Amino acid sequence: MEHRRLRFGRGFRVLFDRRGVQAAQMVIAPGASEGGPDNRHRGAEQWLYVVAGSGVAIVAGARRALAAGSLLLIERGEAHEIRNTGRTPLKTLNFYSPPAYTRDGDERPAGRPPRRR
């Protein structure tokens, strides 16, 4: 078993990964965004759950409103951007299958599984 207390401080933080799935938390400041037209995970799907705040997701050109309780699936290879349109931080919990990032938050090349500890 592995356990983490989510603090949702600032930015993006990988929490842990096991058996081909990775958990990470992301906080986007009011008026800021993450991603953009060239942002895509070529080797992983991203499940994004909004814990708090509001915003908009632009995925493959389609816009979806985000609010606490929203669950969004961004499929492999889909270009995407997440924007905070609210007055408070947009806090999200993200799952990647397979893992998409290193512990330092750098994106892994497609098809590169994490190294076992």
GROMACS .gro file of C-alpha atoms in nm:
model
  117
    1MET     CA    1   0.000   0.000   0.000
    2GLU     CA    2   0.111   0.354  -0.068
    3HIS     CA    3  -0.052   0.665   0.078
    4ARG     CA    4  -0.021   1.038   0.014
    5ARG     CA    5  -0.198   1.333   0.167
    6LEU     CA    6  -0.295   1.572  -0.113
    7ARG     CA    7  -0.201   1.930  -0.031
    8PHE     CA    8  -0.270   2.098  -0.366
    9GLY     CA    9   0.001   2.361  -0.317
   10ARG     CA   10   0.122   2.488  -0.654
   11GLY     CA   11   0.178   2.349  -1.000
   12PHE     CA   12   0.204   1.986  -1.105
   13ARG     CA   13   0.320   1.703  -0.879
   14VAL     CA   14   0.346   1.332  -0.953
   15LEU     CA   15   0.214   1.137  -0.655
   16PHE     CA   16   0.297   0.776  -0.746
   17ASP     CA   17   0.251   0.509  -1.009
   18ARG     CA   18   0.171   0.140  -0.994
   19ARG     CA   19   0.078  -0.131  -1.242
   20GLY     CA   20   0.061   0.097  -1.543
   21VAL     CA   21  -0.134   0.385  -1.384
   22GLN     CA   22   0.002   0.713  -1.245
   23ALA     CA   23  -0.158   0.967  -1.010
   24ALA     CA   24  -0.069   1.337  -1.009
   25GLN     CA   25  -0.216   1.657  -0.873
   26MET     CA   26  -0.226   1.990  -1.057
   27VAL     CA   27  -0.309   2.340  -0.940
   28ILE     CA   28  -0.365   2.618  -1.193
   29ALA     CA   29  -0.378   2.979  -1.069
   30PRO     CA   30  -0.670   3.208  -1.164
   31GLY     CA   31  -0.627   3.332  -1.521
   32ALA     CA   32  -0.352   3.078  -1.599
   33SER     CA   33  -0.355   2.771  -1.820
   34GLU     CA   34  -0.165   2.446  -1.875
   35GLY     CA   35  -0.109   2.282  -2.210
   36GLY     CA   36  -0.204   2.429  -2.542
   37PRO     CA   37  -0.238   2.333  -2.907
   38ASP     CA   38   0.088   2.136  -2.906
   39ASN     CA   39   0.028   1.960  -2.571
   40ARG     CA   40  -0.061   1.595  -2.611
   41HIS     CA   41   0.029   1.269  -2.443
   42ARG     CA   42   0.120   1.042  -2.731
   43GLY     CA   43   0.150   0.734  -2.512
   44ALA     CA   44  -0.109   0.784  -2.236
   45GLU     CA   45  -0.472   0.862  -2.162
   46GLN     CA   46  -0.537   1.129  -1.897
   47TRP     CA   47  -0.833   1.117  -1.661
   48LEU     CA   48  -0.876   1.462  -1.500
   49TYR     CA   49  -1.103   1.508  -1.198
   50VAL     CA   50  -1.176   1.861  -1.073
   51VAL     CA   51  -1.149   1.878  -0.695
   52ALA     CA   52  -1.209   2.255  -0.663
   53GLY     CA   53  -1.238   2.563  -0.880
   54SER     CA   54  -1.370   2.623  -1.229
   55GLY     CA   55  -1.230   2.641  -1.576
   56VAL     CA   56  -1.253   2.521  -1.930
   57ALA     CA   57  -1.091   2.230  -2.112
   58ILE     CA   58  -1.015   2.259  -2.482
   59VAL     CA   59  -0.962   1.908  -2.617
   60ALA     CA   60  -0.913   1.845  -2.989
   61GLY     CA   61  -1.076   2.185  -3.050
   62ALA     CA   62  -1.390   2.113  -2.841
   63ARG     CA   63  -1.457   2.322  -2.527
   64ARG     CA   64  -1.598   2.177  -2.204
   65ALA     CA   65  -1.678   2.370  -1.887
   66LEU     CA   66  -1.508   2.238  -1.574
   67ALA     CA   67  -1.629   2.268  -1.214
   68ALA     CA   68  -1.581   2.074  -0.891
   69GLY     CA   69  -1.694   1.717  -0.957
   70SER     CA   70  -1.617   1.722  -1.332
   71LEU     CA   71  -1.445   1.416  -1.476
   72LEU     CA   72  -1.275   1.449  -1.814
   73LEU     CA   73  -1.108   1.181  -2.026
   74ILE     CA   74  -0.837   1.308  -2.261
   75GLU     CA   75  -0.749   1.026  -2.497
   76ARG     CA   76  -0.400   0.944  -2.618
   77GLY     CA   77  -0.273   1.195  -2.870
   78GLU     CA   78  -0.552   1.452  -2.824
   79ALA     CA   79  -0.424   1.810  -2.812
   80HIS     CA   80  -0.547   1.977  -2.495
   81GLU     CA   81  -0.535   2.286  -2.275
   82ILE     CA   82  -0.684   2.340  -1.929
   83ARG     CA   83  -0.767   2.702  -1.835
   84ASN     CA   84  -0.865   2.841  -1.498
   85THR     CA   85  -1.152   3.083  -1.560
   86GLY     CA   86  -1.242   3.130  -1.195
   87ARG     CA   87  -1.122   3.347  -0.906
   88THR     CA   88  -0.972   3.063  -0.701
   89PRO     CA   89  -0.711   2.798  -0.787
   90LEU     CA   90  -0.829   2.516  -1.014
   91LYS     CA   91  -0.730   2.193  -0.835
   92THR     CA   92  -0.730   1.865  -1.023
   93LEU     CA   93  -0.642   1.504  -0.956
   94ASN     CA   94  -0.511   1.329  -1.268
   95PHE     CA   95  -0.459   0.966  -1.361
   96TYR     CA   96  -0.244   0.863  -1.657
   97SER     CA   97  -0.252   0.520  -1.817
   98PRO     CA   98   0.022   0.424  -1.875
   99PRO     CA   99   0.230   0.667  -1.663
  100ALA     CA  100   0.316   0.981  -1.862
  101TYR     CA  101   0.562   1.166  -1.637
  102THR     CA  102   0.882   1.108  -1.442
  103ARG     CA  103   0.890   1.182  -1.068
  104ASP     CA  104   1.039   1.524  -1.159
  105GLY     CA  105   0.739   1.606  -1.380
  106ASP     CA  106   0.916   1.562  -1.715
  107GLU     CA  107   0.711   1.389  -1.982
  108ARG     CA  108   0.818   1.035  -2.068
  109PRO     CA  109   0.862   0.940  -2.433
  110ALA     CA  110   0.570   0.737  -2.566
  111GLY     CA  111   0.604   0.371  -2.487
  112ARG     CA  112   0.857   0.413  -2.207
  113PRO     CA  113   0.729   0.247  -1.890
  114PRO     CA  114   0.856   0.368  -1.551
  115ARG     CA  115   1.158   0.199  -1.399
  116ARG     CA  116   1.091  -0.024  -1.101
  117ARG     CA  117   1.230   0.099  -0.769
   0.00000   0.00000   0.00000
